mmCIF file of C-alpha atoms and ligand atoms in Angstrom:
data_model
loop_
_atom_site.group_PDB
_atom_site.id
_atom_site.type_symbol
_atom_site.label_atom_id
_atom_site.label_comp_id
_atom_site.label_asym_id
_atom_site.label_seq_id
_atom_site.Cartn_x
_atom_site.Cartn_y
_atom_site.Cartn_z
ATOM 1 C CA MET A 1 226.200 95.093 -127.546
ATOM 2 C CA GLY A 2 227.075 91.706 -126.103
ATOM 3 C CA ALA A 3 224.760 89.358 -124.281
ATOM 4 C CA PRO A 4 223.993 90.295 -120.697
ATOM 5 C CA ASP A 5 225.699 88.463 -117.860
ATOM 6 C CA GLU A 6 223.402 85.580 -116.938
ATOM 7 C CA LYS A 7 224.144 86.278 -113.283
ATOM 8 C CA LEU A 8 222.060 89.440 -113.681
ATOM 9 C CA LEU A 9 218.831 87.579 -114.342
ATOM 10 C CA SER A 10 216.189 87.981 -111.650
ATOM 11 C CA LEU A 11 212.699 86.516 -111.559
ATOM 12 C CA ASN A 12 209.667 88.539 -110.619
ATOM 13 C CA THR A 13 207.493 85.871 -109.083
ATOM 14 C CA ALA A 14 204.400 87.062 -110.951
ATOM 15 C CA THR A 15 205.896 85.276 -113.964
ATOM 16 C CA VAL A 16 204.981 81.825 -112.616
ATOM 17 C CA ARG A 17 202.487 82.775 -109.918
ATOM 18 C CA GLN A 18 199.633 80.764 -111.403
ATOM 19 C CA GLN A 19 201.625 77.529 -111.343
ATOM 20 C CA TRP A 20 203.722 77.719 -108.179
ATOM 21 C CA GLN A 21 203.567 78.913 -104.602
ATOM 22 C CA LEU A 22 206.459 81.053 -103.451
ATOM 23 C CA PRO A 23 208.519 78.207 -101.872
ATOM 24 C CA ASP A 24 208.281 76.347 -105.199
ATOM 25 C CA ILE A 25 209.446 79.466 -107.022
ATOM 26 C CA ILE A 26 212.425 79.889 -104.714
ATOM 27 C CA ALA A 27 213.375 76.248 -105.282
ATOM 28 C CA GLY A 28 212.863 76.736 -109.029
ATOM 29 C CA CYS A 29 215.262 79.680 -109.084
ATOM 30 C CA ALA A 30 217.892 77.573 -107.335
ATOM 31 C CA ARG A 31 217.340 74.710 -109.773
ATOM 32 C CA HIS A 32 217.729 76.998 -112.796
ATOM 33 C CA SER A 33 220.622 79.014 -111.331
ATOM 34 C CA ILE A 34 218.597 82.215 -111.297
ATOM 35 C CA ARG A 35 220.168 84.452 -108.682
ATOM 36 C CA GLY A 36 217.577 87.142 -108.117
ATOM 37 C CA ILE A 37 213.941 87.169 -107.106
ATOM 38 C CA ALA A 38 211.226 89.783 -106.608
ATOM 39 C CA PRO A 39 208.319 88.407 -104.593
ATOM 40 C CA TRP A 40 204.806 89.808 -104.106
ATOM 41 C CA ARG A 41 203.242 90.541 -100.754
ATOM 42 C CA ASP A 42 200.322 88.138 -101.078
ATOM 43 C CA GLN A 43 202.662 85.252 -101.873
ATOM 44 C CA VAL A 44 204.905 86.158 -98.958
ATOM 45 C CA ALA A 45 201.915 86.361 -96.614
ATOM 46 C CA ALA A 46 200.670 82.965 -97.785
ATOM 47 C CA ALA A 47 204.036 81.294 -97.174
ATOM 48 C CA GLY A 48 204.973 83.235 -94.023
ATOM 49 C CA LEU A 49 207.350 86.193 -93.957
ATOM 50 C CA LYS A 50 210.041 84.685 -91.710
ATOM 51 C CA GLU A 51 209.924 81.362 -93.523
ATOM 52 C CA VAL A 52 210.296 83.078 -96.900
ATOM 53 C CA ALA A 53 213.135 85.283 -95.658
ATOM 54 C CA ALA A 54 214.996 82.213 -94.407
ATOM 55 C CA ARG A 55 214.488 80.280 -97.656
ATOM 56 C CA ILE A 56 215.662 83.230 -99.729
ATOM 57 C CA ARG A 57 218.712 83.639 -97.541
ATOM 58 C CA ASP A 58 219.522 79.930 -97.711
ATOM 59 C CA SER A 59 219.222 80.031 -101.495
ATOM 60 C CA GLU A 60 221.493 83.114 -101.622
ATOM 61 C CA LEU A 61 219.014 84.957 -103.811
ATOM 62 C CA THR A 62 219.222 88.718 -104.230
ATOM 63 C CA VAL A 63 215.817 90.312 -103.655
ATOM 64 C CA THR A 64 215.761 92.850 -106.472
ATOM 65 C CA GLY A 65 212.519 94.417 -105.283
ATOM 66 C CA TYR A 66 209.496 93.816 -103.113
ATOM 67 C CA CYS A 67 206.105 94.128 -104.817
ATOM 68 C CA ARG A 68 204.495 96.262 -103.834
ATOM 69 C CA GLY A 69 203.505 99.368 -101.928
ATOM 70 C CA GLY A 70 201.689 102.470 -103.084
ATOM 71 C CA MET A 71 197.997 102.953 -103.935
ATOM 72 C CA PHE A 72 197.960 106.298 -102.158
ATOM 73 C CA PRO A 73 194.949 108.232 -103.542
ATOM 74 C CA ALA A 74 191.628 107.884 -101.752
ATOM 75 C CA THR A 75 188.624 110.170 -101.370
ATOM 76 C CA ASP A 76 188.456 109.837 -97.579
ATOM 77 C CA GLY A 77 190.994 110.291 -94.825
ATOM 78 C CA ALA A 78 190.418 106.894 -93.245
ATOM 79 C CA SER A 79 191.330 105.106 -96.468
ATOM 80 C CA ARG A 80 194.419 107.262 -96.917
ATOM 81 C CA ARG A 81 195.486 106.473 -93.355
ATOM 82 C CA ALA A 82 194.897 102.768 -93.971
ATOM 83 C CA ALA A 83 197.102 102.967 -97.071
ATOM 84 C CA ARG A 84 199.763 104.772 -95.068
ATOM 85 C CA ASP A 85 199.787 102.090 -92.369
ATOM 86 C CA ASP A 86 199.817 99.292 -94.915
ATOM 87 C CA ASN A 87 202.735 100.895 -96.730
ATOM 88 C CA LYS A 88 204.704 101.047 -93.500
ATOM 89 C CA ARG A 89 204.111 97.334 -93.042
ATOM 90 C CA ALA A 90 205.349 96.796 -96.599
ATOM 91 C CA VAL A 91 208.557 98.662 -95.707
ATOM 92 C CA ASP A 92 209.001 96.428 -92.647
ATOM 93 C CA GLU A 93 208.490 93.292 -94.727
ATOM 94 C CA ALA A 94 210.923 94.532 -97.375
ATOM 95 C CA LEU A 95 213.513 95.040 -94.640
ATOM 96 C CA THR A 96 212.963 91.514 -93.299
ATOM 97 C CA LEU A 97 213.496 90.182 -96.822
ATOM 98 C CA SER A 98 216.594 92.373 -97.338
ATOM 99 C CA ALA A 99 214.995 93.705 -100.511
ATOM 100 C CA GLN A 100 216.943 96.227 -102.546
ATOM 101 C CA CYS A 101 213.856 98.428 -102.800
ATOM 102 C CA LEU A 102 210.132 98.564 -102.162
ATOM 103 C CA VAL A 103 208.402 99.004 -105.518
ATOM 104 C CA LEU A 104 205.618 101.588 -105.508
ATOM 105 C CA VAL A 105 202.640 101.343 -107.821
ATOM 106 C CA VAL A 106 201.306 104.682 -106.749
ATOM 107 C CA GLY A 107 197.585 104.378 -107.490
ATOM 108 C CA GLY A 108 195.289 106.112 -109.961
ATOM 109 C CA LEU A 109 192.199 108.225 -109.455
ATOM 110 C CA PRO A 110 190.998 108.468 -105.843
ATOM 111 C CA LYS A 111 188.910 105.515 -104.676
ATOM 112 C CA ASN A 112 186.238 105.396 -102.012
ATOM 113 C CA ARG A 113 186.042 103.045 -99.034
ATOM 114 C CA GLU A 114 184.639 100.303 -101.225
ATOM 115 C CA GLY A 115 187.660 100.536 -103.489
ATOM 116 C CA ARG A 116 185.778 102.053 -106.428
ATOM 117 C CA ILE A 117 187.019 105.093 -108.342
ATOM 118 C CA ASP A 118 184.999 107.989 -106.987
ATOM 119 C CA SER A 119 186.661 111.086 -108.423
ATOM 120 C CA LYS A 120 187.886 112.577 -111.679
ATOM 121 C CA ASP A 121 190.479 114.709 -109.957
ATOM 122 C CA LEU A 122 193.640 113.434 -111.616
ATOM 123 C CA LEU A 123 195.686 116.437 -110.523
ATOM 124 C CA GLY A 124 194.507 115.913 -106.964
ATOM 125 C CA ALA A 125 195.426 112.230 -107.190
ATOM 126 C CA ARG A 126 198.947 113.202 -108.206
ATOM 127 C CA GLU A 127 199.192 115.503 -105.201
ATOM 128 C CA MET A 128 198.064 112.652 -102.943
ATOM 129 C CA VAL A 129 200.752 110.471 -104.484
ATOM 130 C CA ARG A 130 203.432 113.069 -103.841
ATOM 131 C CA ASP A 131 202.255 113.574 -100.270
ATOM 132 C CA GLY A 132 201.878 109.836 -99.671
ATOM 133 C CA ILE A 133 205.388 109.043 -100.865
ATOM 134 C CA GLY A 134 206.750 111.980 -98.896
ATOM 135 C CA GLU A 135 205.139 110.720 -95.715
ATOM 136 C CA LEU A 136 206.275 107.136 -96.316
ATOM 137 C CA LEU A 137 209.808 108.397 -96.929
ATOM 138 C CA GLU A 138 209.935 109.732 -93.384
ATOM 139 C CA TYR A 139 209.542 106.120 -92.292
ATOM 140 C CA ALA A 140 211.527 104.328 -95.007
ATOM 141 C CA ARG A 141 214.519 106.652 -95.285
ATOM 142 C CA PRO A 142 215.807 106.261 -91.701
ATOM 143 C CA ALA A 143 215.075 102.525 -91.894
ATOM 144 C CA GLY A 144 217.270 102.302 -94.994
ATOM 145 C CA MET A 145 214.654 100.977 -97.412
ATOM 146 C CA PRO A 146 214.738 102.753 -100.798
ATOM 147 C CA LEU A 147 211.359 103.442 -102.385
ATOM 148 C CA ALA A 148 211.177 102.794 -106.130
ATOM 149 C CA ILE A 149 208.468 104.650 -108.027
ATOM 150 C CA GLU A 150 207.400 102.552 -110.986
ATOM 151 C CA PRO A 151 205.920 104.723 -113.735
ATOM 152 C CA LEU A 152 203.171 102.704 -115.417
ATOM 153 C CA HIS A 153 201.980 102.886 -119.006
ATOM 154 C CA PRO A 154 199.316 105.612 -119.338
ATOM 155 C CA MET A 155 196.606 103.008 -119.984
ATOM 156 C CA TYR A 156 196.732 102.411 -116.215
ATOM 157 C CA ALA A 157 196.390 106.066 -115.215
ATOM 158 C CA ALA A 158 192.822 105.665 -113.954
ATOM 159 C CA ASP A 159 193.096 102.550 -111.853
ATOM 160 C CA ARG A 160 196.715 101.740 -111.040
ATOM 161 C CA ALA A 161 199.193 104.561 -111.365
ATOM 162 C CA CYS A 162 198.850 108.229 -112.244
ATOM 163 C CA VAL A 163 202.630 108.506 -112.612
ATOM 164 C CA ASN A 164 203.082 107.448 -116.210
ATOM 165 C CA THR A 165 206.413 108.726 -117.429
ATOM 166 C CA MET A 166 210.024 108.674 -116.328
ATOM 167 C CA GLU A 167 209.930 112.462 -116.455
ATOM 168 C CA HIS A 168 207.136 112.600 -113.884
ATOM 169 C CA ALA A 169 208.947 110.069 -111.681
ATOM 170 C CA ASN A 170 212.153 112.101 -111.942
ATOM 171 C CA ASP A 171 210.250 115.261 -111.026
ATOM 172 C CA LEU A 172 208.891 113.523 -107.915
ATOM 173 C CA CYS A 173 212.381 112.349 -106.970
ATOM 174 C CA ASP A 174 213.684 115.909 -107.394
ATOM 175 C CA GLU A 175 210.970 117.181 -105.107
ATOM 176 C CA LEU A 176 211.147 114.458 -102.452
ATOM 177 C CA GLY A 177 214.902 114.043 -102.155
ATOM 178 C CA ALA A 178 217.030 111.158 -100.910
ATOM 179 C CA GLY A 179 215.596 107.700 -100.400
ATOM 180 C CA VAL A 180 213.364 107.551 -103.435
ATOM 181 C CA GLY A 181 214.250 106.350 -106.928
ATOM 182 C CA ILE A 182 212.719 104.679 -109.958
ATOM 183 C CA ALA A 183 211.914 101.165 -111.108
ATOM 184 C CA VAL A 184 212.239 101.195 -114.892
ATOM 185 C CA ASP A 185 209.903 98.649 -116.472
ATOM 186 C CA ALA A 186 210.454 98.221 -120.197
ATOM 187 C CA TYR A 187 206.796 97.344 -120.711
ATOM 188 C CA HIS A 188 205.644 100.637 -119.270
ATOM 189 C CA VAL A 189 208.149 103.115 -120.676
ATOM 190 C CA TRP A 190 209.461 101.760 -123.996
ATOM 191 C CA TRP A 191 207.231 104.073 -126.072
ATOM 192 C CA ASP A 192 208.350 107.315 -124.404
ATOM 193 C CA PRO A 193 210.161 109.737 -126.785
ATOM 194 C CA HIS A 194 212.049 111.181 -123.804
ATOM 195 C CA LEU A 195 213.075 107.833 -122.353
ATOM 196 C CA LYS A 196 216.812 108.043 -123.037
ATOM 197 C CA ARG A 197 217.019 111.576 -121.719
ATOM 198 C CA GLU A 198 215.089 110.702 -118.576
ATOM 199 C CA ILE A 199 217.169 107.579 -117.897
ATOM 200 C CA GLU A 200 220.258 109.777 -118.147
ATOM 201 C CA ARG A 201 218.628 112.266 -115.816
ATOM 202 C CA ALA A 202 217.774 109.509 -113.327
ATOM 203 C CA ALA A 203 221.315 108.205 -113.523
ATOM 204 C CA GLY A 204 222.862 111.460 -112.454
ATOM 205 C CA GLY A 205 220.277 112.898 -110.129
ATOM 206 C CA ALA A 206 219.002 116.422 -110.546
ATOM 207 C CA SER A 207 222.427 118.010 -110.608
ATOM 208 C CA GLY A 208 224.052 115.436 -112.823
ATOM 209 C CA LYS A 209 226.427 114.687 -109.948
ATOM 210 C CA GLY A 210 224.162 112.910 -107.502
ATOM 211 C CA THR A 211 223.763 109.206 -106.994
ATOM 212 C CA SER A 212 221.746 107.136 -109.423
ATOM 213 C CA ARG A 213 218.015 106.802 -108.953
ATOM 214 C CA LEU A 214 217.862 103.712 -111.139
ATOM 215 C CA LEU A 215 216.816 101.181 -108.516
ATOM 216 C CA ALA A 216 215.358 98.357 -110.598
ATOM 217 C CA TYR A 217 214.971 97.243 -114.199
ATOM 218 C CA HIS A 218 212.029 95.064 -115.230
ATOM 219 C CA ILE A 219 211.907 93.320 -118.580
ATOM 220 C CA CYS A 220 209.379 91.529 -120.768
ATOM 221 C CA ASP A 221 208.038 92.405 -124.222
ATOM 222 C CA TRP A 222 205.143 94.286 -125.833
ATOM 223 C CA LEU A 223 203.046 92.018 -128.015
ATOM 224 C CA VAL A 224 201.242 93.171 -131.156
ATOM 225 C CA PRO A 225 198.346 92.891 -130.890
ATOM 226 C CA THR A 226 198.007 93.067 -127.111
ATOM 227 C CA THR A 227 194.807 91.285 -126.115
ATOM 228 C CA ASP A 228 194.576 92.260 -122.447
ATOM 229 C CA LEU A 229 195.655 95.451 -120.690
ATOM 230 C CA LEU A 230 197.155 93.566 -117.769
ATOM 231 C CA THR A 231 197.804 89.923 -118.470
ATOM 232 C CA ASP A 232 199.145 89.741 -122.006
ATOM 233 C CA ARG A 233 202.791 90.584 -121.589
ATOM 234 C CA GLY A 234 205.257 88.883 -123.879
ATOM 235 C CA MET A 235 208.437 86.933 -123.285
ATOM 236 C CA MET A 236 211.568 88.849 -124.287
ATOM 237 C CA GLY A 237 212.012 88.497 -128.036
ATOM 238 C CA ASP A 238 208.342 87.861 -128.821
ATOM 239 C CA GLY A 239 207.370 91.532 -129.157
ATOM 240 C CA VAL A 240 208.505 94.923 -130.400
ATOM 241 C CA ILE A 241 210.639 96.434 -127.623
ATOM 242 C CA ASP A 242 214.310 96.968 -128.512
ATOM 243 C CA LEU A 243 215.482 95.531 -125.204
ATOM 244 C CA PRO A 244 219.239 95.525 -126.000
ATOM 245 C CA LEU A 245 218.995 99.255 -126.804
ATOM 246 C CA LEU A 246 217.149 99.922 -123.572
ATOM 247 C CA ARG A 247 219.709 97.902 -121.626
ATOM 248 C CA SER A 248 222.479 99.936 -123.250
ATOM 249 C CA TRP A 249 220.804 103.103 -121.959
ATOM 250 C CA MET A 250 220.511 101.639 -118.465
ATOM 251 C CA ASP A 251 224.154 100.513 -118.580
ATOM 252 C CA GLY A 252 225.162 103.928 -119.872
ATOM 253 C CA GLY A 253 223.343 105.420 -116.914
ATOM 254 C CA GLY A 254 225.505 103.366 -114.586
ATOM 255 C CA TYR A 255 222.839 100.820 -113.691
ATOM 256 C CA ARG A 256 224.614 97.728 -112.379
ATOM 257 C CA GLY A 257 221.619 95.963 -110.886
ATOM 258 C CA MET A 258 219.810 92.894 -112.090
ATOM 259 C CA HIS A 259 217.346 92.403 -114.950
ATOM 260 C CA GLU A 260 214.053 91.292 -113.484
ATOM 261 C CA VAL A 261 211.754 89.312 -115.760
ATOM 262 C CA GLU A 262 208.144 90.211 -115.021
ATOM 263 C CA ILE A 263 205.536 88.577 -117.236
ATOM 264 C CA PHE A 264 201.801 88.532 -116.595
ATOM 265 C CA SER A 265 200.497 86.146 -119.234
ATOM 266 C CA ALA A 266 197.139 84.537 -118.556
ATOM 267 C CA ASN A 267 196.819 82.737 -121.864
ATOM 268 C CA ASN A 268 200.389 81.690 -122.536
ATOM 269 C CA TRP A 269 203.190 81.605 -119.961
ATOM 270 C CA TRP A 270 200.907 81.095 -116.970
ATOM 271 C CA LYS A 271 199.601 77.965 -118.669
ATOM 272 C CA ARG A 272 202.962 76.386 -119.317
ATOM 273 C CA ASP A 273 205.142 74.088 -117.259
ATOM 274 C CA PRO A 274 206.905 76.548 -114.928
ATOM 275 C CA ASP A 275 210.255 74.839 -115.396
ATOM 276 C CA GLU A 276 209.882 75.487 -119.127
ATOM 277 C CA VAL A 277 209.052 79.128 -118.357
ATOM 278 C CA LEU A 278 212.204 79.589 -116.267
ATOM 279 C CA ALA A 279 214.366 77.847 -118.856
ATOM 280 C CA THR A 280 212.902 80.114 -121.548
ATOM 281 C CA CYS A 281 213.508 83.213 -119.403
ATOM 282 C CA LYS A 282 217.178 82.268 -119.189
ATOM 283 C CA VAL A 283 217.579 81.744 -122.940
ATOM 284 C CA ARG A 284 215.650 84.883 -123.900
ATOM 285 C CA HIS A 285 217.469 86.981 -121.344
ATOM 286 C CA ARG A 286 220.712 85.918 -122.958
ATOM 287 C CA ASP A 287 219.608 86.175 -126.581
ATOM 288 C CA CYS A 288 216.935 88.878 -126.700
ATOM 289 C CA SER A 289 217.623 91.431 -124.009
HETATM 290 ZN ZN1 ZN B 1 207.363 96.140 -113.266
#
């Protein structure tokens, strides 16, 4: 398998979020000839939505995803309604940014009004997720904003996402219909024995003839040992994920989108010169993914 086209590299802004504000990141992408970006809502809010949209447009960056919506489960109706309203705002912002999808981190066990987990009802949480995405779809589908369910590694099932496999995400897509797809993040799904099969399933839709559900592809690496559940992701090539193999499966599934580097790294990459980080992303994307 040859090296990936460098034009397909996209930067999830979490990768340098500790060093730069969003306008700096946009300028950094331009400086390093990185053509895609995936910004986070808090960074967009801090810099101003319209201002960010204009800068991204001027820099001719493709917005490979908007991070993020979701967090549906809650023990009380008021919190669920608040999540619903906030997710609609996220759809509106994603539209303003011309994002290719709104990424959904769906939420874990139901939380109370104070934001603390207040239930052990995992099955109920998954029903709330299905219902929450279904309701949001009624808003997002006519607006033309695809929703991308991101299955997260099962270590996050309690507090971040109770959708943990591609199979579960595919099942939700089957149930909910058009307008919803999947963000495949190598970090979250690399271990799954059914990964190839489920990528193929996502590529063809339920019937094998439908349009692809593969809406985004996030890359980084799994370090051994991993010292933090959230903020110890590795740069491509520094860990144990066979990224070229995974890319071949995505390509085989007809995925033609960009490869979004998303690295949370409190003790390494977040401490480095951000220009060095972007330069390294480019080299490792070419050589190790
Ligand atoms: Zn991701």
